[in-house]
Amino acid sequence: MKFVSEAEIKNKKVLLRVDFNVDLDENGKILSDFRMRAALATINYLIENGAAKVIVASHLGEPKGKEEKFSLRPVAEHLSQLLNKPVSFLTDCVGEEIKKEINQVGNAAVWFLENLRFHPEEKNNDEEFARELASLADIYVNDAFGVCHRSNASVSAITKFLPSFGGLLLKKELDNLNKVMVSPVKPLVLILGGAKISTKLPLIKSFSGLADKILLGGAIANTFLKANNFAVGQSLVEDEMLSEAAQIGSAETELVLPGDFLVGESISASRAIARRLGAVGEKEWILDIGPASALMYADIIQKAKTIIWNGPMGYCENPVFGEGTKKVLEAIAASSAFSVIGGGDTLTVLEKSGLVEKISFVSTGGGAMLSYLANEEMPGLKDLN
Ligand code: 3PG
């Protein structure tokens, strides 16, 4: 893979694919600009190295056609504040009008295209659409690690039509994730939580044999508990994954399940009840790991030299069930191990905690981080190569 540091940039128009798929509130206010700040280095690098125009492209959400609530306009405005430079927003991402506007002499250096997913061709990896996008620029830079697991036109097909390079953030992601995959300093502890075991199973499989311990929490743990015939009451479980969960294991890697829980009568319960393993009532929901498990996990984390974490330990949307996740995060922050954290919900907790600086590397990828760590082929990376 070639990176932007090897590209001839001077006087070139650069199409820069970023992942600014950020959460907005109903007034268009950005709830977290972490992904945006992470991409500033590449934008500044391109400007400082004399790019004629930097044309920023991203998707936002899953729009069905041109839905105003998925417009990237507020994101472009925020980028202008972060860069402290004018950013010209374009109301589409392809077409003659757009090309004309970008090519006007004397216009701003940074342009921002409207949501790529306003065109269904983006998600279909459509070659004609990719060719049109490519016609806006002279070179292409992919700094959108978070979307490299998708076979989308702006990360995959586009590489057929322009000289293509990885951005500085993309390089940083790969370097840091490689550190935990290739000869990691041991003991290596992988911590996985969140709702769906199906999205994390490939990662569990690829780290079975490599990690010393895999600590499980969230609804993922429920599926393993049920597979081992422990009572889980009404808790969220992926029944179709039970037989696979029952078979996972390796001599080198210990799969650690919580031994106590906080349960509630529903996900909106205002009171948490402590329960031991096997004592969860039929009408109860497991919504967090219990205090003894949180202590046990913290102790394992303290002894680790490499830590990877994706997915909360409980239903943190309800603060009554956020304690286990908080304890795990505090233990990681206090550790001197090399730590990598990723995933949307995990980042929300991390940013609220004010502990971001204590983590060695925070990935901008959710699904992309899981996919990379699971050694899956990622279209965006494959095509850059
Ligand atoms: C993400 O938020 O994980 C990436 O931007 C990919 O988004 P997608 O899951 O909508 O493809």
Short mmCIF file of C-alpha atoms and ligand atoms in Angstrom, two decimals:
data_model
loop_
_atom_site.label_atom_id
_atom_site.label_comp_id
_atom_site.label_asym_id
_atom_site.label_seq_id
_atom_site.Cartn_x
_atom_site.Cartn_y
_atom_site.Cartn_z
CA MET A 1 0.00 0.00 0.00
CA LYS A 2 1.24 3.48 -0.83
CA PHE A 3 0.64 6.29 1.62
CA VAL A 4 0.07 9.98 1.07
CA SER A 5 3.65 10.76 2.14
CA GLU A 6 4.76 9.12 -1.15
CA ALA A 7 2.30 11.07 -3.32
CA GLU A 8 3.11 14.05 -5.52
CA ILE A 9 0.58 16.55 -4.16
CA LYS A 10 1.69 19.98 -5.32
CA ASN A 11 -0.98 21.68 -7.48
CA LYS A 12 -3.06 18.49 -7.51
CA LYS A 13 -6.77 18.21 -6.81
CA VAL A 14 -7.11 15.55 -4.11
CA LEU A 15 -10.26 13.56 -3.43
CA LEU A 16 -10.04 12.71 0.27
CA ARG A 17 -12.40 10.00 1.56
CA VAL A 18 -12.94 10.37 5.30
CA ASP A 19 -15.33 8.64 7.69
CA PHE A 20 -17.30 11.53 9.17
CA ASN A 21 -20.24 9.28 9.97
CA VAL A 22 -20.85 11.10 13.25
CA ASP A 23 -23.89 11.18 15.54
CA LEU A 24 -25.98 14.35 15.23
CA ASP A 25 -28.85 15.44 17.46
CA GLU A 26 -32.22 16.57 16.02
CA ASN A 27 -30.87 20.13 15.59
CA GLY A 28 -27.87 18.96 13.58
CA LYS A 29 -25.48 19.39 16.51
CA ILE A 30 -22.54 16.99 16.38
CA LEU A 31 -22.49 14.79 19.47
CA SER A 32 -18.90 13.61 19.08
CA ASP A 33 -16.33 14.98 16.64
CA PHE A 34 -13.67 12.44 17.56
CA ARG A 35 -13.56 11.00 14.02
CA MET A 36 -13.30 14.48 12.54
CA ARG A 37 -10.41 15.55 14.76
CA ALA A 38 -8.61 12.31 13.92
CA ALA A 39 -8.64 13.18 10.20
CA LEU A 40 -7.36 16.76 10.53
CA ALA A 41 -3.73 15.71 10.24
CA THR A 42 -4.23 14.48 6.66
CA ILE A 43 -6.24 17.52 5.58
CA ASN A 44 -3.57 19.85 6.98
CA TYR A 45 -0.82 17.75 5.41
CA LEU A 46 -2.45 18.09 1.99
CA ILE A 47 -2.90 21.85 2.35
CA GLU A 48 0.65 22.38 3.64
CA ASN A 49 2.06 20.35 0.77
CA GLY A 50 0.45 22.54 -1.84
CA ALA A 51 -2.65 20.63 -2.94
CA ALA A 52 -4.64 22.83 -5.33
CA LYS A 53 -7.94 21.65 -3.82
CA VAL A 54 -8.83 19.18 -1.09
CA ILE A 55 -12.22 17.64 -1.88
CA VAL A 56 -13.55 15.94 1.25
CA ALA A 57 -16.05 13.09 0.77
CA SER A 58 -17.94 11.06 3.38
CA HIS A 59 -21.14 9.17 4.05
CA LEU A 60 -23.51 9.87 6.93
CA GLY A 61 -25.95 7.27 8.22
CA GLU A 62 -28.18 5.14 6.03
CA PRO A 63 -30.30 7.65 4.05
CA LYS A 64 -33.02 6.48 1.70
CA GLY A 65 -32.35 8.93 -1.12
CA LYS A 66 -31.75 12.62 -0.39
CA GLU A 67 -33.02 12.96 3.16
CA GLU A 68 -32.26 16.39 4.60
CA LYS A 69 -31.59 15.01 8.08
CA PHE A 70 -28.61 13.12 6.64
CA SER A 71 -27.07 16.19 5.00
CA LEU A 72 -23.38 16.70 5.72
CA ARG A 73 -23.76 20.50 5.75
CA PRO A 74 -23.46 20.82 9.58
CA VAL A 75 -20.44 18.52 9.46
CA ALA A 76 -18.79 20.72 6.81
CA GLU A 77 -19.45 23.79 8.98
CA HIS A 78 -17.87 22.08 11.95
CA LEU A 79 -14.86 21.08 9.88
CA SER A 80 -14.36 24.71 8.95
CA GLN A 81 -14.23 25.59 12.66
CA LEU A 82 -11.79 22.78 13.44
CA LEU A 83 -9.48 23.78 10.56
CA ASN A 84 -9.98 27.48 11.13
CA LYS A 85 -10.33 27.81 7.36
CA PRO A 86 -13.22 28.28 4.96
CA VAL A 87 -14.77 25.02 3.75
CA SER A 88 -17.09 25.25 0.74
CA PHE A 89 -20.03 22.88 0.92
CA LEU A 90 -21.40 21.39 -2.30
CA THR A 91 -25.00 20.25 -2.50
CA ASP A 92 -24.16 17.02 -4.32
CA CYS A 93 -21.11 14.82 -4.80
CA VAL A 94 -21.16 14.20 -8.58
CA GLY A 95 -22.25 16.00 -11.75
CA GLU A 96 -21.11 18.74 -14.13
CA GLU A 97 -22.27 21.59 -11.87
CA ILE A 98 -20.22 20.30 -8.97
CA LYS A 99 -17.17 19.88 -11.17
CA LYS A 100 -17.57 23.43 -12.50
CA GLU A 101 -17.82 24.91 -9.02
CA ILE A 102 -14.72 23.12 -7.80
CA ASN A 103 -12.73 24.19 -10.85
CA GLN A 104 -13.47 27.90 -10.58
CA VAL A 105 -10.19 29.74 -10.15
CA GLY A 106 -9.63 31.51 -6.84
CA ASN A 107 -12.13 29.45 -4.90
CA ALA A 108 -11.49 27.96 -1.47
CA ALA A 109 -8.93 25.22 -1.05
CA VAL A 110 -11.18 22.88 0.94
CA TRP A 111 -14.42 21.54 -0.52
CA PHE A 112 -16.92 19.25 1.12
CA LEU A 113 -19.19 16.99 -0.93
CA GLU A 114 -22.76 16.16 0.11
CA ASN A 115 -23.46 12.68 1.55
CA LEU A 116 -22.17 10.00 -0.84
CA ARG A 117 -25.02 7.70 0.20
CA PHE A 118 -27.60 10.07 -1.27
CA HIS A 119 -26.73 8.02 -4.36
CA PRO A 120 -27.53 4.30 -3.95
CA GLU A 121 -24.65 3.63 -6.37
CA GLU A 122 -22.24 4.38 -3.51
CA LYS A 123 -23.30 1.32 -1.51
CA ASN A 124 -23.53 -0.80 -4.67
CA ASN A 125 -19.85 -0.13 -5.43
CA ASP A 126 -20.99 1.13 -8.82
CA GLU A 127 -18.14 1.69 -11.27
CA GLU A 128 -19.82 4.52 -13.21
CA PHE A 129 -20.47 6.43 -10.01
CA ALA A 130 -16.86 5.85 -8.91
CA ARG A 131 -15.65 7.10 -12.31
CA GLU A 132 -17.72 10.28 -11.90
CA LEU A 133 -16.36 10.89 -8.42
CA ALA A 134 -12.84 10.28 -9.67
CA SER A 135 -13.30 12.85 -12.44
CA LEU A 136 -13.37 15.59 -9.76
CA ALA A 137 -9.72 15.08 -8.83
CA ASP A 138 -6.20 14.08 -9.86
CA ILE A 139 -5.41 11.75 -6.99
CA TYR A 140 -7.36 9.83 -4.35
CA VAL A 141 -6.53 9.51 -0.67
CA ASN A 142 -8.38 7.07 1.59
CA ASP A 143 -8.31 8.16 5.22
CA ALA A 144 -11.60 6.44 6.07
CA PHE A 145 -10.47 3.38 8.01
CA GLY A 146 -13.94 3.15 9.64
CA VAL A 147 -15.57 2.28 6.31
CA CYS A 148 -12.86 0.14 4.69
CA HIS A 149 -14.80 -3.03 5.56
CA ARG A 150 -17.57 -1.89 3.19
CA SER A 151 -17.56 -2.56 -0.51
CA ASN A 152 -18.59 1.03 -1.34
CA ALA A 153 -17.74 2.92 -4.52
CA SER A 154 -15.81 5.68 -2.75
CA VAL A 155 -13.46 3.26 -1.00
CA SER A 156 -13.32 0.35 -3.44
CA ALA A 157 -14.21 0.94 -7.12
CA ILE A 158 -12.71 4.43 -7.11
CA THR A 159 -9.18 3.04 -6.86
CA LYS A 160 -9.53 1.83 -10.48
CA PHE A 161 -9.71 5.39 -11.75
CA LEU A 162 -7.15 7.46 -9.83
CA PRO A 163 -3.65 7.05 -8.38
CA SER A 164 -4.62 5.95 -4.85
CA PHE A 165 -2.94 6.41 -1.47
CA GLY A 166 -3.68 5.73 2.19
CA GLY A 167 -4.00 8.76 4.48
CA LEU A 168 -2.13 9.48 7.71
CA LEU A 169 -5.02 8.31 9.91
CA LEU A 170 -5.37 5.10 7.94
CA LYS A 171 -1.65 4.44 8.47
CA LYS A 172 -1.95 5.15 12.19
CA GLU A 173 -4.88 2.73 12.49
CA LEU A 174 -3.03 -0.07 10.70
CA ASP A 175 0.21 0.48 12.64
CA ASN A 176 -1.54 0.38 16.01
CA LEU A 177 -3.82 -2.54 15.22
CA ASN A 178 -0.87 -4.49 13.83
CA LYS A 179 0.89 -4.00 17.16
CA VAL A 180 -1.78 -6.01 18.99
CA MET A 181 -2.06 -8.67 16.27
CA VAL A 182 1.54 -9.36 15.33
CA SER A 183 3.69 -10.56 18.25
CA PRO A 184 1.78 -8.64 20.94
CA VAL A 185 3.48 -8.26 24.33
CA LYS A 186 1.92 -10.89 26.60
CA PRO A 187 -0.24 -11.35 28.56
CA LEU A 188 -2.77 -10.20 25.99
CA VAL A 189 -6.31 -9.62 27.24
CA LEU A 190 -9.24 -9.10 24.87
CA ILE A 191 -12.39 -7.62 26.41
CA LEU A 192 -15.63 -7.92 24.45
CA GLY A 193 -19.10 -6.70 25.28
CA GLY A 194 -22.06 -5.17 23.49
CA ALA A 195 -25.21 -6.66 22.11
CA LYS A 196 -24.35 -9.06 19.31
CA ILE A 197 -22.12 -12.08 19.51
CA SER A 198 -22.55 -12.67 15.76
CA THR A 199 -20.53 -9.51 14.93
CA LYS A 200 -17.76 -10.47 17.36
CA LEU A 201 -17.50 -14.20 16.86
CA PRO A 202 -14.87 -13.93 14.07
CA LEU A 203 -12.73 -11.85 16.42
CA ILE A 204 -13.13 -14.33 19.29
CA LYS A 205 -12.11 -17.10 16.91
CA SER A 206 -9.07 -15.27 15.55
CA PHE A 207 -7.85 -14.39 19.07
CA SER A 208 -8.44 -17.90 20.45
CA GLY A 209 -4.89 -19.12 20.66
CA LEU A 210 -3.37 -15.60 20.56
CA ALA A 211 -4.99 -13.93 23.59
CA ASP A 212 -4.26 -15.23 27.09
CA LYS A 213 -7.74 -14.34 28.27
CA ILE A 214 -10.95 -13.15 26.63
CA LEU A 215 -13.24 -11.37 29.10
CA LEU A 216 -16.89 -11.30 28.11
CA GLY A 217 -19.67 -8.95 29.16
CA GLY A 218 -22.84 -7.40 27.75
CA ALA A 219 -25.37 -9.51 25.89
CA ILE A 220 -22.50 -11.49 24.32
CA ALA A 221 -21.88 -13.05 27.73
CA ASN A 222 -25.58 -13.96 28.03
CA THR A 223 -25.37 -16.11 24.91
CA PHE A 224 -22.35 -17.96 26.31
CA LEU A 225 -24.07 -18.36 29.70
CA LYS A 226 -27.18 -19.84 28.09
CA ALA A 227 -25.02 -22.10 25.90
CA ASN A 228 -23.54 -23.42 29.16
CA ASN A 229 -27.03 -23.96 30.65
CA PHE A 230 -26.98 -21.10 33.16
CA ALA A 231 -30.24 -19.22 33.83
CA VAL A 232 -30.46 -15.89 31.98
CA GLY A 233 -34.16 -15.05 32.50
CA GLN A 234 -35.44 -12.60 29.88
CA SER A 235 -31.96 -11.36 28.94
CA LEU A 236 -30.98 -10.57 25.37
CA VAL A 237 -29.57 -13.74 23.79
CA GLU A 238 -28.78 -14.69 20.19
CA ASP A 239 -30.38 -18.12 20.17
CA GLU A 240 -29.13 -18.95 16.68
CA MET A 241 -25.55 -18.61 17.97
CA LEU A 242 -25.91 -20.97 20.95
CA SER A 243 -24.39 -24.06 19.40
CA GLU A 244 -21.43 -22.14 18.02
CA ALA A 245 -20.87 -20.42 21.37
CA ALA A 246 -20.87 -23.78 23.11
CA GLN A 247 -18.04 -25.01 20.87
CA ILE A 248 -15.65 -22.08 21.21
CA GLY A 249 -12.52 -22.60 23.24
CA SER A 250 -8.81 -23.27 22.97
CA ALA A 251 -6.16 -24.64 25.29
CA GLU A 252 -4.12 -21.40 25.16
CA THR A 253 -6.95 -18.93 25.70
CA GLU A 254 -9.23 -18.76 28.71
CA LEU A 255 -12.73 -17.52 27.98
CA VAL A 256 -13.83 -15.67 31.12
CA LEU A 257 -17.53 -15.18 31.91
CA PRO A 258 -18.97 -12.99 34.65
CA GLY A 259 -19.89 -14.88 37.83
CA ASP A 260 -22.31 -12.29 39.18
CA PHE A 261 -24.64 -9.74 37.65
CA LEU A 262 -26.84 -6.74 38.11
CA VAL A 263 -30.33 -7.55 36.91
CA GLY A 264 -33.50 -5.50 36.43
CA GLU A 265 -37.16 -6.10 35.71
CA SER A 266 -36.76 -4.39 32.33
CA ILE A 267 -34.09 -2.41 30.47
CA SER A 268 -35.56 0.80 31.88
CA ALA A 269 -35.50 -0.48 35.49
CA SER A 270 -34.62 2.20 38.02
CA ARG A 271 -33.18 -0.30 40.51
CA ALA A 272 -30.42 -2.87 40.03
CA ILE A 273 -30.55 -6.19 41.90
CA ALA A 274 -27.39 -8.26 42.50
CA ARG A 275 -27.55 -11.93 41.46
CA ARG A 276 -25.07 -14.79 41.52
CA LEU A 277 -24.45 -17.09 38.57
CA GLY A 278 -27.38 -19.49 38.27
CA ALA A 279 -29.68 -17.35 40.45
CA VAL A 280 -31.17 -15.08 37.76
CA GLY A 281 -34.98 -15.17 38.02
CA GLU A 282 -37.21 -16.11 35.09
CA LYS A 283 -38.59 -12.58 34.71
CA GLU A 284 -35.26 -10.80 35.19
CA TRP A 285 -32.88 -9.27 32.67
CA ILE A 286 -29.11 -9.40 33.10
CA LEU A 287 -28.09 -5.78 32.43
CA ASP A 288 -24.55 -5.49 33.82
CA ILE A 289 -21.70 -7.55 35.18
CA GLY A 290 -21.80 -7.66 39.00
CA PRO A 291 -19.32 -6.03 41.43
CA ALA A 292 -17.35 -9.25 42.05
CA SER A 293 -16.91 -9.81 38.29
CA ALA A 294 -15.89 -6.19 37.79
CA LEU A 295 -13.20 -6.65 40.46
CA MET A 296 -12.05 -9.92 38.89
CA TYR A 297 -11.86 -8.28 35.43
CA ALA A 298 -9.95 -5.29 36.86
CA ASP A 299 -7.45 -7.67 38.44
CA ILE A 300 -6.87 -9.50 35.13
CA ILE A 301 -6.53 -6.15 33.30
CA GLN A 302 -3.97 -4.97 35.83
CA LYS A 303 -1.71 -7.95 34.98
CA ALA A 304 -2.02 -7.54 31.20
CA LYS A 305 0.66 -6.05 28.95
CA THR A 306 -1.62 -5.67 25.92
CA ILE A 307 -5.34 -4.87 26.12
CA ILE A 308 -8.00 -4.69 23.41
CA TRP A 309 -11.53 -3.56 24.28
CA ASN A 310 -14.71 -3.31 22.19
CA GLY A 311 -18.24 -3.18 23.58
CA PRO A 312 -19.71 -2.15 26.95
CA MET A 313 -20.13 -4.64 29.80
CA GLY A 314 -23.75 -3.68 30.43
CA TYR A 315 -26.72 -1.68 29.23
CA CYS A 316 -25.01 1.72 29.75
CA GLU A 317 -27.85 3.69 28.14
CA ASN A 318 -29.48 3.22 31.55
CA PRO A 319 -26.99 4.69 34.08
CA VAL A 320 -28.14 2.19 36.73
CA PHE A 321 -26.31 -0.45 34.68
CA GLY A 322 -23.16 1.47 33.73
CA GLU A 323 -20.98 0.55 36.70
CA GLY A 324 -19.30 -2.59 35.27
CA THR A 325 -18.25 -0.74 32.11
CA LYS A 326 -16.93 2.15 34.20
CA LYS A 327 -14.84 -0.17 36.37
CA VAL A 328 -13.36 -1.92 33.34
CA LEU A 329 -12.52 1.41 31.72
CA GLU A 330 -10.91 2.73 34.90
CA ALA A 331 -8.78 -0.41 35.15
CA ILE A 332 -7.60 -0.04 31.54
CA ALA A 333 -6.86 3.66 32.07
CA ALA A 334 -4.81 2.86 35.19
CA SER A 335 -2.80 0.15 33.43
CA SER A 336 0.58 0.73 31.81
CA ALA A 337 -0.21 -1.91 29.13
CA PHE A 338 -0.53 -1.01 25.45
CA SER A 339 -4.28 -0.50 25.15
CA VAL A 340 -6.52 -0.26 22.10
CA ILE A 341 -10.19 0.71 22.32
CA GLY A 342 -12.81 0.95 19.57
CA GLY A 343 -16.52 0.73 18.81
CA GLY A 344 -19.26 3.41 18.85
CA ASP A 345 -20.80 2.66 22.26
CA THR A 346 -17.42 2.10 23.87
CA LEU A 347 -16.21 5.47 22.56
CA THR A 348 -19.28 7.23 23.93
CA VAL A 349 -18.45 5.89 27.40
CA LEU A 350 -14.76 6.71 26.96
CA GLU A 351 -15.37 10.29 25.86
CA LYS A 352 -17.78 10.96 28.74
CA SER A 353 -15.24 9.61 31.23
CA GLY A 354 -12.52 12.09 30.30
CA LEU A 355 -10.00 9.21 30.24
CA VAL A 356 -9.21 9.30 26.49
CA GLU A 357 -5.63 10.47 27.12
CA LYS A 358 -4.95 7.38 29.25
CA ILE A 359 -5.59 4.98 26.37
CA SER A 360 -2.65 4.13 24.07
CA PHE A 361 -4.76 4.12 20.90
CA VAL A 362 -8.42 4.85 20.28
CA SER A 363 -9.55 3.46 16.93
CA THR A 364 -12.00 5.39 14.74
CA GLY A 365 -13.34 2.07 13.49
CA GLY A 366 -16.26 0.14 14.95
CA GLY A 367 -17.09 -2.68 12.55
CA ALA A 368 -13.86 -1.94 10.67
CA MET A 369 -11.74 -2.50 13.75
CA LEU A 370 -13.49 -5.82 14.45
CA SER A 371 -13.05 -6.86 10.85
CA TYR A 372 -9.35 -5.95 10.71
CA LEU A 373 -8.55 -7.67 14.00
CA ALA A 374 -10.44 -10.76 12.80
CA ASN A 375 -8.16 -10.90 9.75
CA GLU A 376 -11.07 -10.48 7.37
CA GLU A 377 -10.50 -9.21 3.85
CA MET A 378 -11.49 -5.53 3.76
CA PRO A 379 -12.42 -4.15 0.31
CA GLY A 380 -11.09 -0.65 1.01
CA LEU A 381 -7.67 -1.96 2.04
CA LYS A 382 -7.48 -4.68 -0.59
CA ASP A 383 -8.16 -2.20 -3.38
CA LEU A 384 -5.64 0.34 -2.08
CA ASN A 385 -3.06 -2.40 -2.36
C1 3PG B 1 -19.21 3.17 11.02
O1 3PG B 1 -19.80 4.08 11.62
O2 3PG B 1 -18.90 2.09 11.57
C2 3PG B 1 -18.76 3.41 9.61
O3 3PG B 1 -18.93 4.74 9.25
C3 3PG B 1 -19.48 2.51 8.66
O4 3PG B 1 -20.83 2.84 8.63
P1 3PG B 1 -21.93 1.79 8.11
O5 3PG B 1 -21.98 0.70 9.15
O6 3PG B 1 -23.21 2.57 8.01
O7 3PG B 1 -21.47 1.26 6.80
#
